[in-house]
Amino acid sequence: MALAKPTPSSLSELEFISRRLEEDIALGRILPRERLIEEELADRFKVNRHVIRQVLSDLEGIGIIVRQRNKGATVRDLTPVDVENIYSVRELLEGKAAEMIKLPPDPAVLAELKDIHRRHSAAAASGNFTDVFRLNLLFHKTFFAACGNPQLAEAIQNFALKAHIARSLTISDPALLKRAVGEHGQMIQLMEAGDRKRFVKMVVDHIIPSKDAYMENYRRRFGMAKP
Amino acid sequence: MALAKPTPSSLSELEFISRRLEEDIALGRILPRERLIEEELADRFKVNRHVIRQVLSDLEGIGIIVRQRNKGATVRDLTPVDVENIYSVRELLEGKAAEMIKLPPDPAVLAELKDIHRRHSAAAASGNFTDVFRLNLLFHKTFFAACGNPQLAEAIQNFALKAHIARSLTISDPALLKRAVGEHGQMIQLMEAGDRKRFVKMVVDHIIPSKDAYMENYRRRFGMAKP
DNA sequence: CACGACAGGATTGTCAACAAAATAGACAAT
DNA sequence: ATTGTCTATTTTGTTGACAATCCTGTCGTG
């Protein structure tokens, strides 16, 4: 998992840096409202400032950073209302995808999911949050790709990324992590069992704890008042 | 509606050019698989090539053009499967939004929709396709913004844009256009009547004719065979 | 005639320098 | 103590030139 800069050409270089920044944001290494300064990033990734510029533009398109003309980029600061809205769409999209996934699933897909799940569990057990993050992403990507509609899968991916900003402050909570890993295991079991109804419910419910954690964390920081 | 380049600074300039290219693609002035050459566009819009580069990158992110390294950008060529997939997501998102829109609607929103509808009808009657396109976009944008979830509204907007590539070959069909305008009128009526069930069905069914038109056009060009 | 190597032109990718704008800090005035 | 204003510094935006890559047509060779 520890990748060095693999890139001969820079189309993948953009991807690499984007992923890395998404990761930093999701893991709370860069916090909401924090500034992202082009030259600093250029130095850090040993790359021309223009590459960073492009990356920031992409991240803005995805919706995880905000840019103001002549003022630079900051990590987007989601309000509870934003978070509710994002999770509401996620529920819709992921529920639909869960209804579309063939049950029982394609053996190759199932095997891949099991493998990722195994590695994800291991990373969680050893407290390697970076790997946990990547493998969680990979699990969901592989999982939803199985719905057969790449457009839908991509939209799910995009909204999951947005939600990651909201999760950044609570993502390293061991209890949440343990629960998520367990739920992945259950999802696999329900797939094999071919129990559509419980499977769909499991998928939809799976995203709730992280939202709740955000909300609780927010209340703890700002009080009960709904602004 | 005939806007001149309004832009003092170039953040809005990007928007302006993006919209213009989207329009050209949607109206079939630039066809699927057609190349988009950076320098040509730079000349056309009297702007530096870097600006075009940025725009192309954005359009790639939206998914209406495809870029290959060192080979340039082309308008994305959707397959019938792509189109089915896109419309399937549109149905899901727009149906959900229709369920969320307050009925009867906010008077201000209703008034705005009626005004746009009136202008849209007029443009359709006079055969001004550019205005038809813009006003149709505006109608849907205003309409779905009323669902109260900006994240959902944005996703709907994005998928509608993708669908526009598919519509480009049939967008100027007068029968389709007349039907669409009529359906907008009905949507407004059902909103006022507060008839949720028929309203939602109307919204979901509204997107079907354009998909059917694409499919028929595709069959006419390539035969019945499903590739 | 078919095929492949090789130029030449067209197109995209990268970079470094310059211009414009915004921020931060010092200092003065209320 | 707070606000306002000016200047120096930081940061972002824009441009032109150059490098790398790909495509096209041509020519020679079997």
PDB file of N, CA, C and O in Angstrom, chain B residues 111-164:
ATOM      1  N   ALA B 111     -44.406  31.667  -9.316  1.00  0.00           N
ATOM      2  CA  ALA B 111     -44.440  32.817 -10.236  1.00  0.00           C
ATOM      3  C   ALA B 111     -43.242  32.772 -11.175  1.00  0.00           C
ATOM      4  O   ALA B 111     -43.375  33.009 -12.389  1.00  0.00           O
ATOM      5  N   GLU B 112     -42.099  32.444 -10.627  1.00  0.00           N
ATOM      6  CA  GLU B 112     -40.898  32.387 -11.455  1.00  0.00           C
ATOM      7  C   GLU B 112     -41.018  31.291 -12.515  1.00  0.00           C
ATOM      8  O   GLU B 112     -40.689  31.500 -13.688  1.00  0.00           O
ATOM      9  N   LEU B 113     -41.489  30.144 -12.087  1.00  0.00           N
ATOM     10  CA  LEU B 113     -41.656  29.037 -13.034  1.00  0.00           C
ATOM     11  C   LEU B 113     -42.616  29.422 -14.159  1.00  0.00           C
ATOM     12  O   LEU B 113     -42.370  29.126 -15.334  1.00  0.00           O
ATOM     13  N   LYS B 114     -43.690  30.090 -13.780  1.00  0.00           N
ATOM     14  CA  LYS B 114     -44.664  30.498 -14.800  1.00  0.00           C
ATOM     15  C   LYS B 114     -44.040  31.469 -15.792  1.00  0.00           C
ATOM     16  O   LYS B 114     -44.274  31.377 -17.006  1.00  0.00           O
ATOM     17  N   ASP B 115     -43.260  32.367 -15.267  1.00  0.00           N
ATOM     18  CA  ASP B 115     -42.606  33.342 -16.144  1.00  0.00           C
ATOM     19  C   ASP B 115     -41.643  32.655 -17.112  1.00  0.00           C
ATOM     20  O   ASP B 115     -41.656  32.927 -18.312  1.00  0.00           O
ATOM     21  N   ILE B 116     -40.826  31.770 -16.564  1.00  0.00           N
ATOM     22  CA  ILE B 116     -39.882  31.056 -17.430  1.00  0.00           C
ATOM     23  C   ILE B 116     -40.643  30.224 -18.465  1.00  0.00           C
ATOM     24  O   ILE B 116     -40.275  30.190 -19.640  1.00  0.00           O
ATOM     25  N   HIS B 117     -41.699  29.593 -18.006  1.00  0.00           N
ATOM     26  CA  HIS B 117     -42.498  28.763 -18.907  1.00  0.00           C
ATOM     27  C   HIS B 117     -43.067  29.599 -20.056  1.00  0.00           C
ATOM     28  O   HIS B 117     -43.052  29.178 -21.214  1.00  0.00           O
ATOM     29  N   ARG B 118     -43.546  30.780 -19.707  1.00  0.00           N
ATOM     30  CA  ARG B 118     -44.106  31.671 -20.727  1.00  0.00           C
ATOM     31  C   ARG B 118     -43.045  32.022 -21.776  1.00  0.00           C
ATOM     32  O   ARG B 118     -43.265  31.902 -22.991  1.00  0.00           O
ATOM     33  N   ARG B 119     -41.853  32.376 -21.288  1.00  0.00           N
ATOM     34  CA  ARG B 119     -40.795  32.738 -22.227  1.00  0.00           C
ATOM     35  C   ARG B 119     -40.333  31.524 -23.032  1.00  0.00           C
ATOM     36  O   ARG B 119     -40.003  31.629 -24.220  1.00  0.00           O
ATOM     37  N   HIS B 120     -40.313  30.382 -22.370  1.00  0.00           N
ATOM     38  CA  HIS B 120     -39.921  29.146 -23.039  1.00  0.00           C
ATOM     39  C   HIS B 120     -40.897  28.834 -24.183  1.00  0.00           C
ATOM     40  O   HIS B 120     -40.486  28.513 -25.305  1.00  0.00           O
ATOM     41  N   SER B 121     -42.180  28.962 -23.896  1.00  0.00           N
ATOM     42  CA  SER B 121     -43.197  28.726 -24.926  1.00  0.00           C
ATOM     43  C   SER B 121     -42.991  29.654 -26.109  1.00  0.00           C
ATOM     44  O   SER B 121     -43.045  29.233 -27.273  1.00  0.00           O
ATOM     45  N   ALA B 122     -42.755  30.908 -25.779  1.00  0.00           N
ATOM     46  CA  ALA B 122     -42.579  31.910 -26.840  1.00  0.00           C
ATOM     47  C   ALA B 122     -41.386  31.561 -27.717  1.00  0.00           C
ATOM     48  O   ALA B 122     -41.466  31.596 -28.954  1.00  0.00           O
ATOM     49  N   ALA B 123     -40.291  31.195 -27.071  1.00  0.00           N
ATOM     50  CA  ALA B 123     -39.085  30.844 -27.828  1.00  0.00           C
ATOM     51  C   ALA B 123     -39.336  29.619 -28.702  1.00  0.00           C
ATOM     52  O   ALA B 123     -38.896  29.559 -29.862  1.00  0.00           O
ATOM     53  N   ALA B 124     -40.079  28.661 -28.147  1.00  0.00           N
ATOM     54  CA  ALA B 124     -40.393  27.457 -28.914  1.00  0.00           C
ATOM     55  C   ALA B 124     -41.248  27.812 -30.123  1.00  0.00           C
ATOM     56  O   ALA B 124     -41.030  27.301 -31.228  1.00  0.00           O
ATOM     57  N   ALA B 125     -42.224  28.688 -29.905  1.00  0.00           N
ATOM     58  CA  ALA B 125     -43.121  29.083 -31.001  1.00  0.00           C
ATOM     59  C   ALA B 125     -42.360  29.784 -32.117  1.00  0.00           C
ATOM     60  O   ALA B 125     -42.642  29.592 -33.301  1.00  0.00           O
ATOM     61  N   SER B 126     -41.372  30.563 -31.729  1.00  0.00           N
ATOM     62  CA  SER B 126     -40.649  31.322 -32.748  1.00  0.00           C
ATOM     63  C   SER B 126     -39.457  30.543 -33.305  1.00  0.00           C
ATOM     64  O   SER B 126     -38.727  31.041 -34.156  1.00  0.00           O
ATOM     65  N   GLY B 127     -39.257  29.348 -32.808  1.00  0.00           N
ATOM     66  CA  GLY B 127     -38.194  28.513 -33.350  1.00  0.00           C
ATOM     67  C   GLY B 127     -36.784  28.954 -32.997  1.00  0.00           C
ATOM     68  O   GLY B 127     -35.826  28.612 -33.665  1.00  0.00           O
ATOM     69  N   ASN B 128     -36.657  29.689 -31.921  1.00  0.00           N
ATOM     70  CA  ASN B 128     -35.331  30.134 -31.480  1.00  0.00           C
ATOM     71  C   ASN B 128     -34.721  29.070 -30.569  1.00  0.00           C
ATOM     72  O   ASN B 128     -34.910  29.081 -29.348  1.00  0.00           O
ATOM     73  N   PHE B 129     -33.962  28.176 -31.163  1.00  0.00           N
ATOM     74  CA  PHE B 129     -33.508  27.007 -30.411  1.00  0.00           C
ATOM     75  C   PHE B 129     -32.528  27.341 -29.304  1.00  0.00           C
ATOM     76  O   PHE B 129     -32.495  26.680 -28.276  1.00  0.00           O
ATOM     77  N   THR B 130     -31.738  28.354 -29.530  1.00  0.00           N
ATOM     78  CA  THR B 130     -30.802  28.739 -28.488  1.00  0.00           C
ATOM     79  C   THR B 130     -31.536  29.166 -27.214  1.00  0.00           C
ATOM     80  O   THR B 130     -31.233  28.695 -26.111  1.00  0.00           O
ATOM     81  N   ASP B 131     -32.517  30.033 -27.399  1.00  0.00           N
ATOM     82  CA  ASP B 131     -33.299  30.464 -26.240  1.00  0.00           C
ATOM     83  C   ASP B 131     -34.087  29.302 -25.647  1.00  0.00           C
ATOM     84  O   ASP B 131     -34.218  29.182 -24.431  1.00  0.00           O
ATOM     85  N   VAL B 132     -34.618  28.464 -26.511  1.00  0.00           N
ATOM     86  CA  VAL B 132     -35.346  27.294 -26.028  1.00  0.00           C
ATOM     87  C   VAL B 132     -34.451  26.478 -25.105  1.00  0.00           C
ATOM     88  O   VAL B 132     -34.851  26.100 -24.005  1.00  0.00           O
ATOM     89  N   PHE B 133     -33.256  26.257 -25.571  1.00  0.00           N
ATOM     90  CA  PHE B 133     -32.317  25.463 -24.777  1.00  0.00           C
ATOM     91  C   PHE B 133     -32.051  26.106 -23.422  1.00  0.00           C
ATOM     92  O   PHE B 133     -32.157  25.462 -22.375  1.00  0.00           O
ATOM     93  N   ARG B 134     -31.738  27.378 -23.452  1.00  0.00           N
ATOM     94  CA  ARG B 134     -31.394  28.064 -22.201  1.00  0.00           C
ATOM     95  C   ARG B 134     -32.569  28.122 -21.238  1.00  0.00           C
ATOM     96  O   ARG B 134     -32.416  27.935 -20.030  1.00  0.00           O
ATOM     97  N   LEU B 135     -33.721  28.387 -21.789  1.00  0.00           N
ATOM     98  CA  LEU B 135     -34.893  28.527 -20.915  1.00  0.00           C
ATOM     99  C   LEU B 135     -35.341  27.172 -20.376  1.00  0.00           C
ATOM    100  O   LEU B 135     -35.831  27.074 -19.242  1.00  0.00           O
ATOM    101  N   ASN B 136     -35.162  26.159 -21.177  1.00  0.00           N
ATOM    102  CA  ASN B 136     -35.466  24.814 -20.688  1.00  0.00           C
ATOM    103  C   ASN B 136     -34.565  24.462 -19.508  1.00  0.00           C
ATOM    104  O   ASN B 136     -35.023  23.965 -18.473  1.00  0.00           O
ATOM    105  N   LEU B 137     -33.281  24.764 -19.682  1.00  0.00           N
ATOM    106  CA  LEU B 137     -32.324  24.531 -18.604  1.00  0.00           C
ATOM    107  C   LEU B 137     -32.724  25.299 -17.348  1.00  0.00           C
ATOM    108  O   LEU B 137     -32.711  24.761 -16.235  1.00  0.00           O
ATOM    109  N   LEU B 138     -33.071  26.559 -17.561  1.00  0.00           N
ATOM    110  CA  LEU B 138     -33.438  27.419 -16.432  1.00  0.00           C
ATOM    111  C   LEU B 138     -34.697  26.912 -15.732  1.00  0.00           C
ATOM    112  O   LEU B 138     -34.799  26.934 -14.506  1.00  0.00           O
ATOM    113  N   PHE B 139     -35.644  26.447 -16.539  1.00  0.00           N
ATOM    114  CA  PHE B 139     -36.883  25.921 -15.954  1.00  0.00           C
ATOM    115  C   PHE B 139     -36.566  24.751 -15.021  1.00  0.00           C
ATOM    116  O   PHE B 139     -37.003  24.715 -13.872  1.00  0.00           O
ATOM    117  N   HIS B 140     -35.787  23.811 -15.548  1.00  0.00           N
ATOM    118  CA  HIS B 140     -35.486  22.635 -14.731  1.00  0.00           C
ATOM    119  C   HIS B 140     -34.671  22.996 -13.506  1.00  0.00           C
ATOM    120  O   HIS B 140     -34.891  22.464 -12.419  1.00  0.00           O
ATOM    121  N   LYS B 141     -33.754  23.916 -13.685  1.00  0.00           N
ATOM    122  CA  LYS B 141     -32.928  24.320 -12.554  1.00  0.00           C
ATOM    123  C   LYS B 141     -33.786  24.929 -11.443  1.00  0.00           C
ATOM    124  O   LYS B 141     -33.673  24.561 -10.274  1.00  0.00           O
ATOM    125  N   THR B 142     -34.618  25.867 -11.829  1.00  0.00           N
ATOM    126  CA  THR B 142     -35.504  26.518 -10.867  1.00  0.00           C
ATOM    127  C   THR B 142     -36.449  25.503 -10.226  1.00  0.00           C
ATOM    128  O   THR B 142     -36.680  25.509  -9.010  1.00  0.00           O
ATOM    129  N   PHE B 143     -36.972  24.645 -11.080  1.00  0.00           N
ATOM    130  CA  PHE B 143     -37.913  23.634 -10.618  1.00  0.00           C
ATOM    131  C   PHE B 143     -37.294  22.745  -9.539  1.00  0.00           C
ATOM    132  O   PHE B 143     -37.835  22.606  -8.438  1.00  0.00           O
ATOM    133  N   PHE B 144     -36.143  22.186  -9.843  1.00  0.00           N
ATOM    134  CA  PHE B 144     -35.566  21.214  -8.910  1.00  0.00           C
ATOM    135  C   PHE B 144     -34.908  21.877  -7.706  1.00  0.00           C
ATOM    136  O   PHE B 144     -34.743  21.249  -6.659  1.00  0.00           O
ATOM    137  N   ALA B 145     -34.547  23.131  -7.859  1.00  0.00           N
ATOM    138  CA  ALA B 145     -34.036  23.851  -6.687  1.00  0.00           C
ATOM    139  C   ALA B 145     -35.098  23.893  -5.597  1.00  0.00           C
ATOM    140  O   ALA B 145     -34.788  23.961  -4.406  1.00  0.00           O
ATOM    141  N   ALA B 146     -36.350  23.826  -6.015  1.00  0.00           N
ATOM    142  CA  ALA B 146     -37.463  23.897  -5.059  1.00  0.00           C
ATOM    143  C   ALA B 146     -37.562  22.665  -4.168  1.00  0.00           C
ATOM    144  O   ALA B 146     -38.353  22.634  -3.229  1.00  0.00           O
ATOM    145  N   CYS B 147     -36.761  21.650  -4.446  1.00  0.00           N
ATOM    146  CA  CYS B 147     -36.821  20.444  -3.610  1.00  0.00           C
ATOM    147  C   CYS B 147     -36.178  20.685  -2.253  1.00  0.00           C
ATOM    148  O   CYS B 147     -36.376  19.911  -1.320  1.00  0.00           O
ATOM    149  N   GLY B 148     -35.400  21.750  -2.135  1.00  0.00           N
ATOM    150  CA  GLY B 148     -34.841  22.114  -0.841  1.00  0.00           C
ATOM    151  C   GLY B 148     -33.525  21.448  -0.514  1.00  0.00           C
ATOM    152  O   GLY B 148     -32.926  21.733   0.516  1.00  0.00           O
ATOM    153  N   ASN B 149     -33.078  20.563  -1.369  1.00  0.00           N
ATOM    154  CA  ASN B 149     -31.782  19.904  -1.157  1.00  0.00           C
ATOM    155  C   ASN B 149     -30.835  20.284  -2.298  1.00  0.00           C
ATOM    156  O   ASN B 149     -30.883  19.702  -3.383  1.00  0.00           O
ATOM    157  N   PRO B 150     -29.988  21.268  -2.049  1.00  0.00           N
ATOM    158  CA  PRO B 150     -29.100  21.755  -3.127  1.00  0.00           C
ATOM    159  C   PRO B 150     -28.188  20.667  -3.683  1.00  0.00           C
ATOM    160  O   PRO B 150     -27.853  20.688  -4.869  1.00  0.00           O
ATOM    161  N   GLN B 151     -27.771  19.742  -2.834  1.00  0.00           N
ATOM    162  CA  GLN B 151     -26.912  18.657  -3.300  1.00  0.00           C
ATOM    163  C   GLN B 151     -27.643  17.807  -4.325  1.00  0.00           C
ATOM    164  O   GLN B 151     -27.087  17.440  -5.366  1.00  0.00           O
ATOM    165  N   LEU B 152     -28.888  17.504  -4.016  1.00  0.00           N
ATOM    166  CA  LEU B 152     -29.704  16.723  -4.940  1.00  0.00           C
ATOM    167  C   LEU B 152     -29.933  17.503  -6.227  1.00  0.00           C
ATOM    168  O   LEU B 152     -29.809  16.963  -7.331  1.00  0.00           O
ATOM    169  N   ALA B 153     -30.254  18.784  -6.079  1.00  0.00           N
ATOM    170  CA  ALA B 153     -30.516  19.624  -7.257  1.00  0.00           C
ATOM    171  C   ALA B 153     -29.295  19.668  -8.165  1.00  0.00           C
ATOM    172  O   ALA B 153     -29.417  19.596  -9.392  1.00  0.00           O
ATOM    173  N   GLU B 154     -28.126  19.756  -7.549  1.00  0.00           N
ATOM    174  CA  GLU B 154     -26.905  19.811  -8.356  1.00  0.00           C
ATOM    175  C   GLU B 154     -26.670  18.498  -9.100  1.00  0.00           C
ATOM    176  O   GLU B 154     -26.299  18.501 -10.278  1.00  0.00           O
ATOM    177  N   ALA B 155     -26.891  17.403  -8.413  1.00  0.00           N
ATOM    178  CA  ALA B 155     -26.720  16.106  -9.063  1.00  0.00           C
ATOM    179  C   ALA B 155     -27.679  15.966 -10.238  1.00  0.00           C
ATOM    180  O   ALA B 155     -27.312  15.463 -11.304  1.00  0.00           O
ATOM    181  N   ILE B 156     -28.889  16.425 -10.048  1.00  0.00           N
ATOM    182  CA  ILE B 156     -29.875  16.373 -11.137  1.00  0.00           C
ATOM    183  C   ILE B 156     -29.392  17.190 -12.323  1.00  0.00           C
ATOM    184  O   ILE B 156     -29.450  16.745 -13.477  1.00  0.00           O
ATOM    185  N   GLN B 157     -28.903  18.369 -12.022  1.00  0.00           N
ATOM    186  CA  GLN B 157     -28.360  19.251 -13.058  1.00  0.00           C
ATOM    187  C   GLN B 157     -27.241  18.542 -13.841  1.00  0.00           C
ATOM    188  O   GLN B 157     -27.221  18.579 -15.076  1.00  0.00           O
ATOM    189  N   ASN B 158     -26.351  17.900 -13.113  1.00  0.00           N
ATOM    190  CA  ASN B 158     -25.228  17.226 -13.763  1.00  0.00           C
ATOM    191  C   ASN B 158     -25.690  16.102 -14.685  1.00  0.00           C
ATOM    192  O   ASN B 158     -25.190  15.968 -15.801  1.00  0.00           O
ATOM    193  N   PHE B 159     -26.619  15.333 -14.222  1.00  0.00           N
ATOM    194  CA  PHE B 159     -27.078  14.220 -15.055  1.00  0.00           C
ATOM    195  C   PHE B 159     -27.892  14.724 -16.244  1.00  0.00           C
ATOM    196  O   PHE B 159     -27.856  14.125 -17.329  1.00  0.00           O
ATOM    197  N   ALA B 160     -28.595  15.823 -16.049  1.00  0.00           N
ATOM    198  CA  ALA B 160     -29.332  16.399 -17.177  1.00  0.00           C
ATOM    199  C   ALA B 160     -28.343  16.845 -18.252  1.00  0.00           C
ATOM    200  O   ALA B 160     -28.582  16.661 -19.452  1.00  0.00           O
ATOM    201  N   LEU B 161     -27.230  17.400 -17.812  1.00  0.00           N
ATOM    202  CA  LEU B 161     -26.208  17.819 -18.771  1.00  0.00           C
ATOM    203  C   LEU B 161     -25.667  16.640 -19.571  1.00  0.00           C
ATOM    204  O   LEU B 161     -25.515  16.713 -20.784  1.00  0.00           O
ATOM    205  N   LYS B 162     -25.374  15.559 -18.872  1.00  0.00           N
ATOM    206  CA  LYS B 162     -24.897  14.372 -19.578  1.00  0.00           C
ATOM    207  C   LYS B 162     -25.933  13.928 -20.602  1.00  0.00           C
ATOM    208  O   LYS B 162     -25.586  13.553 -21.726  1.00  0.00           O
ATOM    209  N   ALA B 163     -27.174  13.946 -20.191  1.00  0.00           N
ATOM    210  CA  ALA B 163     -28.233  13.488 -21.092  1.00  0.00           C
ATOM    211  C   ALA B 163     -28.320  14.378 -22.327  1.00  0.00           C
ATOM    212  O   ALA B 163     -28.740  13.930 -23.393  1.00  0.00           O
ATOM    213  N   HIS B 164     -27.909  15.624 -22.168  1.00  0.00           N
ATOM    214  CA  HIS B 164     -27.998  16.530 -23.308  1.00  0.00           C
ATOM    215  C   HIS B 164     -27.151  16.088 -24.486  1.00  0.00           C
ATOM    216  O   HIS B 164     -27.473  16.380 -25.631  1.00  0.00           O
TER     217      HIS B 164
END
